[in-house]
Coordinates of C-alpha atoms (C1' of nucleotides) in Angstrom, one line a residue:
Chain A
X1 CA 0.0 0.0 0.0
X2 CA 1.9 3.0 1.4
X3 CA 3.8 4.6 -1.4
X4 CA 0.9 5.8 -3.9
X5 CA 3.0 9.0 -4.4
X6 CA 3.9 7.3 -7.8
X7 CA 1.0 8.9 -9.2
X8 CA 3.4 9.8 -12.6
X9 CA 2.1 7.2 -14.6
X10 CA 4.8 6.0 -17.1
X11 CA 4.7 6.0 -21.1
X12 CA 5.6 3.5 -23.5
X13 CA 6.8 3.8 -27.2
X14 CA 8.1 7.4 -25.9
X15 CA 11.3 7.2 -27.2
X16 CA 12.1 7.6 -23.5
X17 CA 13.2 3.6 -22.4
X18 CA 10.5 2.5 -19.3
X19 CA 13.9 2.0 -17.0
X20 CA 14.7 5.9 -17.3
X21 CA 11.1 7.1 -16.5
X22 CA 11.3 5.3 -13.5
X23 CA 14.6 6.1 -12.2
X24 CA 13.6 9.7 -13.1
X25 CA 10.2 9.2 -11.1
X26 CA 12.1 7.4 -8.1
X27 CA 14.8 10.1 -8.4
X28 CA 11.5 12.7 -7.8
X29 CA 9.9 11.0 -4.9
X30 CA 12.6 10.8 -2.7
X31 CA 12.2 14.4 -1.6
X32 CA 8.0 14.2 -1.9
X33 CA 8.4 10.8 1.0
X34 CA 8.9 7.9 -0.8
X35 CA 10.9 5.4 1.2
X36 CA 10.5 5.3 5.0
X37 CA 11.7 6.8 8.0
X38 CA 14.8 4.4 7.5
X39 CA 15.1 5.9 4.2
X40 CA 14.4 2.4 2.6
X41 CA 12.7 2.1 -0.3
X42 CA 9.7 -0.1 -1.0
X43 CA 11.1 -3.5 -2.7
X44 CA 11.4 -4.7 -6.4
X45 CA 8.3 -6.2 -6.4
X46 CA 6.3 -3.8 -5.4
X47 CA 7.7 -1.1 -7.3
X48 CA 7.4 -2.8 -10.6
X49 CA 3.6 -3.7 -9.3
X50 CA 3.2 0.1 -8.8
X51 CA 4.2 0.9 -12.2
X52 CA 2.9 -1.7 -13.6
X53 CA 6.3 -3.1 -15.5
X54 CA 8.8 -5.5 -14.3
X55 CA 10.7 -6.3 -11.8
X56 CA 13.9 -6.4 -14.2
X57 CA 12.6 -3.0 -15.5
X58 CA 12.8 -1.6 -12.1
X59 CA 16.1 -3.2 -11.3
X60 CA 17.7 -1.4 -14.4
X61 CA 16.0 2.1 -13.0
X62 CA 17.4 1.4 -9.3
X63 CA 21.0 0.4 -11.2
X64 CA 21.2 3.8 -13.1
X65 CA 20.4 5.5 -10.0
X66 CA 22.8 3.1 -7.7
X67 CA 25.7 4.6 -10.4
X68 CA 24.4 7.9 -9.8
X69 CA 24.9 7.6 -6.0
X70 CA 21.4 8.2 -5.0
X71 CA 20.8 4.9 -3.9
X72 CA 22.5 2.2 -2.1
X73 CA 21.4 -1.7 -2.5
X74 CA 21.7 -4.2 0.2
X75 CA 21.3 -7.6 -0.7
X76 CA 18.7 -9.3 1.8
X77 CA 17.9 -5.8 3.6
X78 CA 16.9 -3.5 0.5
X79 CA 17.5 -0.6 -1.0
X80 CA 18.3 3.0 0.9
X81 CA 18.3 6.4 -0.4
X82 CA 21.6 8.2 0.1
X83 CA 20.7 12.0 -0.5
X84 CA 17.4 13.0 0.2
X85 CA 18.4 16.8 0.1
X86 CA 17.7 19.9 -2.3
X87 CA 19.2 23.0 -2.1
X88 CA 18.0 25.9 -1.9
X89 CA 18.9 28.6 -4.3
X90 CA 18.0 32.1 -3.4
X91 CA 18.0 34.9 -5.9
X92 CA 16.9 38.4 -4.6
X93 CA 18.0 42.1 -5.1
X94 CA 20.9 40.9 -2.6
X95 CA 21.3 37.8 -4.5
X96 CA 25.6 37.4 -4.0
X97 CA 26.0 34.1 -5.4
X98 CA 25.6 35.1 -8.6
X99 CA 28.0 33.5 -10.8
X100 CA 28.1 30.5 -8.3
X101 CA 31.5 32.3 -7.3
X102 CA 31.8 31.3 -4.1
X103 CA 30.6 32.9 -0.6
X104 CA 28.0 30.9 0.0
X105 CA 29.5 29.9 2.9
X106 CA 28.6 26.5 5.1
X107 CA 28.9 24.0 2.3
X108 CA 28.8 25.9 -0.4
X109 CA 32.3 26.5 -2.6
X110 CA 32.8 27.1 -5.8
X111 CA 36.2 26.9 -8.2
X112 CA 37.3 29.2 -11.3
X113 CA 38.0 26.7 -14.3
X114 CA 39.2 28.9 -16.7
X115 CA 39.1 32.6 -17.5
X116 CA 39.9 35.0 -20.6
X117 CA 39.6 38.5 -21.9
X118 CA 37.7 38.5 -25.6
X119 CA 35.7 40.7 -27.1
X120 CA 31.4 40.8 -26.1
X121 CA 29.8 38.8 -27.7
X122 CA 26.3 40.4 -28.6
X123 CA 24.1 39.2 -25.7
X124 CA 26.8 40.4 -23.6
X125 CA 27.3 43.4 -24.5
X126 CA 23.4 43.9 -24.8
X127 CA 22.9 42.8 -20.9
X128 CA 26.3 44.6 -20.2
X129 CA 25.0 47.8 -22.0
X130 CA 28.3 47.7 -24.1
X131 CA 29.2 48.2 -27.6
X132 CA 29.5 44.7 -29.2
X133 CA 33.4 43.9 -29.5
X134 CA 34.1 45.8 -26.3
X135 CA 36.9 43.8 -24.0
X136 CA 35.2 41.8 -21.5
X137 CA 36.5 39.3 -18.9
X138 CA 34.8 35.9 -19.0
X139 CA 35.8 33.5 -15.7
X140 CA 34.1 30.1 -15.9
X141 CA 33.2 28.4 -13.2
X142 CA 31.9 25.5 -10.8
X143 CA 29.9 25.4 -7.9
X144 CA 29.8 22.7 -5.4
X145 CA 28.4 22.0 -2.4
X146 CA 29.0 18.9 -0.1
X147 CA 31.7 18.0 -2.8
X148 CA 29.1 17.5 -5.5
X149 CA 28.9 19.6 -8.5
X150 CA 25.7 22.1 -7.8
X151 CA 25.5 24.5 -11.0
X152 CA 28.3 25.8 -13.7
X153 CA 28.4 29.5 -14.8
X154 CA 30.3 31.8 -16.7
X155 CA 30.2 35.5 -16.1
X156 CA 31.2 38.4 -17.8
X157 CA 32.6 42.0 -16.5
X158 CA 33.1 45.2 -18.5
X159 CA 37.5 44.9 -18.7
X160 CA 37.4 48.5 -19.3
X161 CA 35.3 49.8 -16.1
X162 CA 37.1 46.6 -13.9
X163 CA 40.9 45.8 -15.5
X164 CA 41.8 44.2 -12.1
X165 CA 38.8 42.1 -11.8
X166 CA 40.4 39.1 -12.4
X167 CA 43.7 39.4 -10.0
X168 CA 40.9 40.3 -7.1
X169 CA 38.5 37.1 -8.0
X170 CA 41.9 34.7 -8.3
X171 CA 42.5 36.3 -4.6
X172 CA 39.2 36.4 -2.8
X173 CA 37.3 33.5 -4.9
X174 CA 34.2 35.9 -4.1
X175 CA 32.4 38.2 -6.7
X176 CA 31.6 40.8 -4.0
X177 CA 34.9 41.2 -2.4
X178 CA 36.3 41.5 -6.1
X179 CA 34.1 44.3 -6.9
X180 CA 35.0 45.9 -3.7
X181 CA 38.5 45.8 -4.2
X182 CA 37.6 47.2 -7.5
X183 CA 36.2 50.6 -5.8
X184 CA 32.7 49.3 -6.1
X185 CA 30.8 48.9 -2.8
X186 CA 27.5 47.4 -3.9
X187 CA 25.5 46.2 -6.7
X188 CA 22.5 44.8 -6.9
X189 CA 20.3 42.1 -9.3
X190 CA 18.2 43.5 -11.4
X191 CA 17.4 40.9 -13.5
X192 CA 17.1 36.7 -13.9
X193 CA 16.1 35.1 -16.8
X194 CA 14.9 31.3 -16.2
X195 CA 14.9 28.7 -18.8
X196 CA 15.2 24.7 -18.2
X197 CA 16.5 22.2 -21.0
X198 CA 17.6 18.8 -21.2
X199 CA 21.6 18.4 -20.2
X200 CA 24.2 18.8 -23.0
X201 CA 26.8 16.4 -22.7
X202 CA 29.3 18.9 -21.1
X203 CA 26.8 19.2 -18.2
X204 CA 26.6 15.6 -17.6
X205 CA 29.9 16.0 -17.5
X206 CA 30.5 18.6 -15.7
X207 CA 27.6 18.3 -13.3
X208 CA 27.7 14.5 -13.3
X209 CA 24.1 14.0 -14.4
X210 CA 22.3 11.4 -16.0
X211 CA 21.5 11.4 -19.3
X212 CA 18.1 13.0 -19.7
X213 CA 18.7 14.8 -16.8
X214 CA 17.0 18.3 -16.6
X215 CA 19.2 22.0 -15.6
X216 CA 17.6 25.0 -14.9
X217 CA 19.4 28.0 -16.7
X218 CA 19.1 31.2 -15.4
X219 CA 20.3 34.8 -17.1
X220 CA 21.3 37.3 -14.4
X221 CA 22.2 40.6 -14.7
X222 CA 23.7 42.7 -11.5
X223 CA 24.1 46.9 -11.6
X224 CA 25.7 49.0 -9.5
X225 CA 23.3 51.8 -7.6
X226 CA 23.1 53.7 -11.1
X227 CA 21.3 51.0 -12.4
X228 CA 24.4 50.2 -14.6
X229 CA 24.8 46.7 -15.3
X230 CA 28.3 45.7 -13.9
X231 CA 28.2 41.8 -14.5
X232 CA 25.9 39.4 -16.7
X233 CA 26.4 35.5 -15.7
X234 CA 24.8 32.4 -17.7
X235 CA 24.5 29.6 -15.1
X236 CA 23.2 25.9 -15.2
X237 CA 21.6 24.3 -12.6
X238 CA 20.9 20.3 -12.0
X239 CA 17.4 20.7 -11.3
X240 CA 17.4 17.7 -8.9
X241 CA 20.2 19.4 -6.8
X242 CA 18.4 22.7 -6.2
X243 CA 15.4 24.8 -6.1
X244 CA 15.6 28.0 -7.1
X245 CA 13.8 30.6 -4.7
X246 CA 12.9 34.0 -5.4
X247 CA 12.5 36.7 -3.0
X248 CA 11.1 39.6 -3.8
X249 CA 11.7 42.1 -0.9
X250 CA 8.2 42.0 0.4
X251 CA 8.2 44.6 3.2
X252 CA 9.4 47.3 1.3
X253 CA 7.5 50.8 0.9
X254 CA 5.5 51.0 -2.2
X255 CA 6.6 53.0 -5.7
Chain Y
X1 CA 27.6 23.2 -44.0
X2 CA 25.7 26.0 -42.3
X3 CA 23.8 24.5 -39.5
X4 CA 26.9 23.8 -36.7
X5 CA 24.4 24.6 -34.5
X6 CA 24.0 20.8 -33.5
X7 CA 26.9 21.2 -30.9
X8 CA 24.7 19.2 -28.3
X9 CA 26.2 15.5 -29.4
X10 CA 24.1 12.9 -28.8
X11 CA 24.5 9.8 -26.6
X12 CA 23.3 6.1 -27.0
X13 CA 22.6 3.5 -24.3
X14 CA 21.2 6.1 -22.2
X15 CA 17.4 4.8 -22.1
X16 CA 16.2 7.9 -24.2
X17 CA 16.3 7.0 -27.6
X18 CA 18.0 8.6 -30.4
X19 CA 15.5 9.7 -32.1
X20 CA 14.1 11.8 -29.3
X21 CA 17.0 13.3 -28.3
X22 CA 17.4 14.4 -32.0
X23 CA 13.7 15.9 -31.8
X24 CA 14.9 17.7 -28.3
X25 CA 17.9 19.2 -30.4
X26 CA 15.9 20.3 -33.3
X27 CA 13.2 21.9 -30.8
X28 CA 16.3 23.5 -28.9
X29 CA 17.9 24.6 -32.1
X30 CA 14.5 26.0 -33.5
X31 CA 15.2 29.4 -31.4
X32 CA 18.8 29.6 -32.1
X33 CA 18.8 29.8 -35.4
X34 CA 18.4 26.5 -37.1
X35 CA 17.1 26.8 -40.4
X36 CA 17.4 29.5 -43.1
X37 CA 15.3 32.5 -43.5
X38 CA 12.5 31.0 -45.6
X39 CA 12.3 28.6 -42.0
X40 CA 13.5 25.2 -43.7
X41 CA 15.3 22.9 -42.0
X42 CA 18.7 21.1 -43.7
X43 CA 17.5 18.2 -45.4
X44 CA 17.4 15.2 -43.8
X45 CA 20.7 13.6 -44.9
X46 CA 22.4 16.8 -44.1
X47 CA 20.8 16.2 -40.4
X48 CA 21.6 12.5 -40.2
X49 CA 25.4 12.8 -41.0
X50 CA 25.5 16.1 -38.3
X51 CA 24.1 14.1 -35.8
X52 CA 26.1 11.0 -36.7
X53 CA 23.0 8.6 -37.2
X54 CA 20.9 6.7 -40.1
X55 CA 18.7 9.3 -42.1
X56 CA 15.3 6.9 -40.7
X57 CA 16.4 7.7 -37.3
X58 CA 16.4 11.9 -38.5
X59 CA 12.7 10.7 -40.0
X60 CA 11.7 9.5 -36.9
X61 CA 12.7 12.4 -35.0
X62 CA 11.0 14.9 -37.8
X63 CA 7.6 13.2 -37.8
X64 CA 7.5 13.6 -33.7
X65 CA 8.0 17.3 -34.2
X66 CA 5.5 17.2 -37.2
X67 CA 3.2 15.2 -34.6
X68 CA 4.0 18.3 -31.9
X69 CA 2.6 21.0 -34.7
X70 CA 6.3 22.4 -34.8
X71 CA 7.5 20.9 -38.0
X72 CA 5.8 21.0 -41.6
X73 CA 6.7 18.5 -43.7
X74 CA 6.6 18.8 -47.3
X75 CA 7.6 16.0 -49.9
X76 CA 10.2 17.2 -52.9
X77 CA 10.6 20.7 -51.0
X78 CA 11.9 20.5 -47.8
X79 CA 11.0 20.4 -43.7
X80 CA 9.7 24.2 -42.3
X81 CA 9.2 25.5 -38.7
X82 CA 5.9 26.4 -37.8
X83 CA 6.3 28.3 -34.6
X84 CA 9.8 30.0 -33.6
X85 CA 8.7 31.8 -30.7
X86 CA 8.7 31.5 -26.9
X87 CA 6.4 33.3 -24.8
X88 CA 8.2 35.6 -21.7
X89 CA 6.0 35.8 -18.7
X90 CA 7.3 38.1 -16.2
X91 CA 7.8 37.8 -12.4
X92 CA 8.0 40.4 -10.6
X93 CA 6.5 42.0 -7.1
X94 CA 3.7 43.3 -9.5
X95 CA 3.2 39.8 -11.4
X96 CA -0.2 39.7 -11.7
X97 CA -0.8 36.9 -14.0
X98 CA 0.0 34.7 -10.7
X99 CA -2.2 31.7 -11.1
X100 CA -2.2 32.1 -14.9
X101 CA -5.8 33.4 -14.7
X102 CA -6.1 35.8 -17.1
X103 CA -5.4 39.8 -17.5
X104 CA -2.3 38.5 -19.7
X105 CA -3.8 41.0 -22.7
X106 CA -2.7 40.8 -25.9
X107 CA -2.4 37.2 -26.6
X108 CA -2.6 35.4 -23.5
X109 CA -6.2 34.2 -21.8
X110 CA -6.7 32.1 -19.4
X111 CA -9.9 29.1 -18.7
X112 CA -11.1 27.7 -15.0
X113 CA -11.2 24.1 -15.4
X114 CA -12.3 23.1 -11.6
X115 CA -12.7 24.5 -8.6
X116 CA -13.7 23.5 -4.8
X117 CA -13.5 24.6 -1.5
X118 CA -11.5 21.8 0.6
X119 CA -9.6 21.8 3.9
X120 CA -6.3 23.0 3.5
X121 CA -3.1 20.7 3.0
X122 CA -0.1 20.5 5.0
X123 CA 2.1 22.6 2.8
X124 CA -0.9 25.0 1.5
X125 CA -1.6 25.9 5.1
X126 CA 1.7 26.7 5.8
X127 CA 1.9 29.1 2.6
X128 CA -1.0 30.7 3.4
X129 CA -0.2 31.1 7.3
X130 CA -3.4 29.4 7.8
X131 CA -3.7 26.3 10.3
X132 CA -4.2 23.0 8.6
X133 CA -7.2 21.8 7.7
X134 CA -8.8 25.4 7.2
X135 CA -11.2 25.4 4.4
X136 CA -9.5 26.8 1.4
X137 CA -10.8 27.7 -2.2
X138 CA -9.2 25.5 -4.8
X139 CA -9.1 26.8 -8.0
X140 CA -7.6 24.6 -11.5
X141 CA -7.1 26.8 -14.5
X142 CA -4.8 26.6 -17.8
X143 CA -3.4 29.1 -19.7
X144 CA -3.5 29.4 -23.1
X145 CA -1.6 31.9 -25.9
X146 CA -2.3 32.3 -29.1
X147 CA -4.6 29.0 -28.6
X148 CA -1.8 26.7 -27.5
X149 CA -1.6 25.7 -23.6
X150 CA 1.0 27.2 -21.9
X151 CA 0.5 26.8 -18.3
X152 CA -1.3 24.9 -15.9
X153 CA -2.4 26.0 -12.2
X154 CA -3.9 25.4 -9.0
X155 CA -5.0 28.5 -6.8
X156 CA -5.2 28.1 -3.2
X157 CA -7.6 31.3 -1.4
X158 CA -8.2 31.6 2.3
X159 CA -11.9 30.6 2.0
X160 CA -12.9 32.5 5.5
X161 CA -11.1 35.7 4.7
X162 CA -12.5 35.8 0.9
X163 CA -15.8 34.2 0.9
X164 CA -17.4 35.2 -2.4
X165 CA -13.9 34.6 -4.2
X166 CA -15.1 32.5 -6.6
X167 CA -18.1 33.9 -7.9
X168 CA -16.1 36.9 -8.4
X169 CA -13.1 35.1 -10.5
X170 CA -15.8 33.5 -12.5
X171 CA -17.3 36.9 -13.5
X172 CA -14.0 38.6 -14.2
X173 CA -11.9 35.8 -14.9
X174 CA -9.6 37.6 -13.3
X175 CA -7.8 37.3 -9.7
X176 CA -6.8 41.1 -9.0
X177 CA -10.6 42.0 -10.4
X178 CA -11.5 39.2 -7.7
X179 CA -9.8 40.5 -4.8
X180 CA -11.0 44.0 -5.6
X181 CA -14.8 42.9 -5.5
X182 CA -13.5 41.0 -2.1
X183 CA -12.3 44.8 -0.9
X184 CA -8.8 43.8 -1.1
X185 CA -7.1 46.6 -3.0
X186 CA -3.5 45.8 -3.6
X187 CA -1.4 42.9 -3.2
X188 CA 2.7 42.2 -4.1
X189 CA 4.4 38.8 -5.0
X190 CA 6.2 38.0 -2.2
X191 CA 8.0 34.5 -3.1
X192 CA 8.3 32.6 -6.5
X193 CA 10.0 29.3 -5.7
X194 CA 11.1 27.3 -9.2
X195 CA 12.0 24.1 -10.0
X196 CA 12.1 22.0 -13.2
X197 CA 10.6 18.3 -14.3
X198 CA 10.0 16.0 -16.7
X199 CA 6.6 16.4 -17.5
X200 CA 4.0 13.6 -16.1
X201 CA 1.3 12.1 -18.5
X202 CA -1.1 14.7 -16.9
X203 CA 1.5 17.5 -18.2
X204 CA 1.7 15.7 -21.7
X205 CA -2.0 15.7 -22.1
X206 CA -3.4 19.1 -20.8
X207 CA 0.0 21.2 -22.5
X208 CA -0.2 18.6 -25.4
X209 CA 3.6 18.5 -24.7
X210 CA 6.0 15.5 -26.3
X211 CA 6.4 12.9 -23.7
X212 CA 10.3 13.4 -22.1
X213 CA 9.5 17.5 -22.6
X214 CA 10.4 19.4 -19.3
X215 CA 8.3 21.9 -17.4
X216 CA 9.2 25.0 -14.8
X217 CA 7.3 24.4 -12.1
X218 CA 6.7 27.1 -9.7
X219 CA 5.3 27.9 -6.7
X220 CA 4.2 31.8 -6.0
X221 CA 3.0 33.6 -2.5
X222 CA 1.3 36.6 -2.9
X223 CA 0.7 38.9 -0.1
X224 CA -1.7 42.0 0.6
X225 CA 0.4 45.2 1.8
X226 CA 0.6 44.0 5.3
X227 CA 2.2 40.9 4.8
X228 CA -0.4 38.5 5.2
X229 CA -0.4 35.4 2.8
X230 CA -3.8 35.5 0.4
X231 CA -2.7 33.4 -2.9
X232 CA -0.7 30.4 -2.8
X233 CA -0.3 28.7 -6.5
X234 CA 1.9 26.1 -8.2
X235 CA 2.0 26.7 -12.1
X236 CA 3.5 24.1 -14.7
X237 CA 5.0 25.7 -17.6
X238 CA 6.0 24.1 -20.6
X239 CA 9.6 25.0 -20.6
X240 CA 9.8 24.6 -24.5
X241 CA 7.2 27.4 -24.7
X242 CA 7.8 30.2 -21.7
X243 CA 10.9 31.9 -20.2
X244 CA 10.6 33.1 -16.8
X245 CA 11.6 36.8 -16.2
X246 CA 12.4 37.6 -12.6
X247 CA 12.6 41.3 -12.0
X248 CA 14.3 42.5 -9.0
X249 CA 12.7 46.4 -9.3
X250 CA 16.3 47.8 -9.6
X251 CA 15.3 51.5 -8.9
X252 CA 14.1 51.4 -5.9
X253 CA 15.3 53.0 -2.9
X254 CA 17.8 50.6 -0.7
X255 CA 16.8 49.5 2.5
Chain I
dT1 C1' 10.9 17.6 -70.7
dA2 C1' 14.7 16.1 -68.3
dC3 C1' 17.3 16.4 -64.1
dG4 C1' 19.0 17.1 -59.3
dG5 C1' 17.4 17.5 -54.9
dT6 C1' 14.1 16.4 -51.5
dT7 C1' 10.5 13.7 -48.7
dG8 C1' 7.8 9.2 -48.5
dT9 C1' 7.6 4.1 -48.4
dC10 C1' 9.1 -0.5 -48.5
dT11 C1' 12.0 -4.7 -47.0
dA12 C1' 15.6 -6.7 -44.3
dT13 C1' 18.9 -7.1 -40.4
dA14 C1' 21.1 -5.9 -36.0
dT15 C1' 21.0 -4.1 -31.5
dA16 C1' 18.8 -2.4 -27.2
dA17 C1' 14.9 -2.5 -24.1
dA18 C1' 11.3 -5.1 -21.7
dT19 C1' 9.0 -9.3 -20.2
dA20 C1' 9.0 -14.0 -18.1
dG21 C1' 10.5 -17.5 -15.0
dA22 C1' 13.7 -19.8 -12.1
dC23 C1' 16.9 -20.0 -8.5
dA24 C1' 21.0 -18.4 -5.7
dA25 C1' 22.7 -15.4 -1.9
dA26 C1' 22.2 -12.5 1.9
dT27 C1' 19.4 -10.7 5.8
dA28 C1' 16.2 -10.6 9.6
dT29 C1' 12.8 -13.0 12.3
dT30 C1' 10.7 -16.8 14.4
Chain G
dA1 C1' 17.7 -24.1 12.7
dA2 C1' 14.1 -23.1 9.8
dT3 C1' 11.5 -19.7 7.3
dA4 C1' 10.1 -15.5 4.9
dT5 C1' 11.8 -11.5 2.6
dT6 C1' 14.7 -9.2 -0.3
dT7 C1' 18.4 -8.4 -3.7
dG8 C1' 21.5 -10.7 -7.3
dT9 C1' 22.2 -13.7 -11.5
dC10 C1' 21.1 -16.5 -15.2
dT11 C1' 18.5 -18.1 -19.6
dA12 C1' 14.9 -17.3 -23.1
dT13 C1' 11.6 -14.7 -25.7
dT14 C1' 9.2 -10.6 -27.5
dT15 C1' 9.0 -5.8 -28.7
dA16 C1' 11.0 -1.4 -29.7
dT17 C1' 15.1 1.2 -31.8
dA18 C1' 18.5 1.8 -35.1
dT19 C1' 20.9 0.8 -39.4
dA20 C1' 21.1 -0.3 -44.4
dG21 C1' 19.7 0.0 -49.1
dA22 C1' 16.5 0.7 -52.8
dC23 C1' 13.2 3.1 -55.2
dA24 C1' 8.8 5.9 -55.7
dA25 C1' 6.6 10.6 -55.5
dC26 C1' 7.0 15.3 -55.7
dC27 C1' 9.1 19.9 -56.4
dG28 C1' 11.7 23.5 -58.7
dT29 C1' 14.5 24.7 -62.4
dA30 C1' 17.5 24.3 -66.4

DNA sequence: TACGGTTGTCTATATAAATAGACAAATATT
DNA sequence: AATATTTGTCTATTTATATAGACAACCGTA
């Protein structure tokens, strides 16, 4: 009985193979309860009643998601969910992650992968409010938390306005001590952008997804207290690693 | 040569078949520029040795989009997009589309599918600052533009504070109209919470979406001016179809 | 009208995914 | 020690995906 939270039917003749629509669905349920306090999952057999396939079906489903450290199998005992967690995004006018460059602080940490100086490419300099071809630093990044790979990002800074940008996020690994050391004292977002597609290769890569797997994209745009925009960041999320929450300053005077 | 827009490689033995991952590339590549200015796809052969597969596994890809009303087919002259665009629904303290009932204008309207007054559930109690099992109105609604779904909803209203809320959003069809006739003026968005899924058989048949697409879920609080919880509602987007815009009011006095 | 380029249809074969059944191996309980 | 429960492994069969090749049907143009 119990677990009726697999109420996502599955689909055949999809193009999308039975096993991978149910370690997706399992993959989903472990944060809406399924499993017990123990953090066991309900057996084969039941599984593969629930969504009506079988049982080797749903041993290829818990298999994918054994590889993908979400689950552990126990001969005899059963099978235990490793992770239960999501994290929590937040994105506000304050929002200081940003470009997933670090500062999160408790587990959160991120790491510059590679970094260059080229001219804007248009939606750059659009979001940038630049000239197209204008110098701009791009840093590339990854965010982790609890050792796993959270989001990647690249952002992009006006080189002109900022030309020791670089040397101060090398340094300080933190977007709003760089800015600081770069004479600017505070910025605010004024602008995120949210998309969701299927993973590229380089993000099952990168993030260590699953094929199929799904990342939220977001679009963000920080200015200083002029309102002029001071960095533009494209980041990817694994959408079952976090949740992205928006704040919007709710006890604030009226306009 | 043209099209090197098909960067996204695909992958095999990954339980989603080739051909769907091909359709997910051509959707994707729709809005970046795939196809010439006439809207014609390369021709099949072209796509089959870009993507590194047999020209019957392009077919099958092309007749799913063709089956999706994205795709035209026509023998001796090519393959032609129907519909490039993406729809951008805004998020902001002012967001007043909220539940995706209506007041969209221009292209967007919105339809009531159900509606009930219930106790309120663990999680819709705690949204609406409401003890559990208060009765709450429950309101299903999808929204449509230019007569394709684009969203689906469920509206949560404190059923003691706004009796004659429904009534009211049946009239106007619309939920700041509502809370007028209820004597509540104003109200701000005071949390958007977003996540992304694979889209459930329920999502695939009310969106009319391909089975594998992915949908932004979100989940929105909106406030009156003292604070005080009076919407709770989870949207499903088709993520092929909407971007979400997050404004952070950037010229606004700081705190 | 003839031709190159394109989509549509057919047959055949190979590989991956899914079902079915049986039994071994480990675990916990009686 | 015996038993029921659960995961692990094996064989066999069917259905869905993917590849391969050939040719028909249709379009635009030379």
């Amino acid at each position: 009985m119990a677990s009726d939270i697999i109420r996502s039917v599955i689909g055949r003749r999809t193009g999308i193979a039975l096993w991978r629509q149910i370690a997706d669905a399992i993959r989903a349920g472990i944060s809406s309860g399924l499993g017990d306090e123990s953090g066991r999952l309900p057996p084969e057999m039941e599984l593969a009643e629930q969504f009506g396939v079988n049982r080797h079906t749903v041993r290829s489903a818990i298999s994918a998601l054994v590889s993908e450290g979400i689950l552990r199998a126990e001969q005899g005992r059963g099978t235990f969910i490793i992770k239960p967690e999501r994290l929590t995004y937040p994105i506000s006018k304050r929002t200081r992650f940003s470009a997933t460059l670090a500062e999160q602080g408790q587990r959160g940490e991120s790491r510059i992968m590679s970094h260059g100086i080229n001219p804007a490419p248009e939606d750059v300099a659009r979001a940038l409010a630049l000239s197209p071809g204008a110098p701009v630093l791009q840093v590339r990044s990854v965010g982790f938390g609890d050792n796993t790979p959270i989001s990647r990002a690249t952002a992009w800074f006006d080189n002109e306005r900022f030309p020791e940008m670089l040397p101060h996020l090398l340094r300080f690994n933190s977007v709003t001590k760089a800015f600081a050391a770069s004479g600017l004292d505070d910025y605010v977002r004024v602008s995120t952008l949210v998309e969701a597609y299927h993973a590229t290769l380089d993000d099952i890569e990168i993030l260590r997804l699953a094929p199929g797997s799904i990342v939220l994209v977001t679009y963000a745009i920080n200015a200083d207290l002029d309102g002029k925009p001071v960095q533009y960041s494209k980041t990817r999320f694994s959408a079952d690693r976090v949740s992205l929450q928006i704040e919007q300053d709710p006890h604030q005077p009226e306009d």
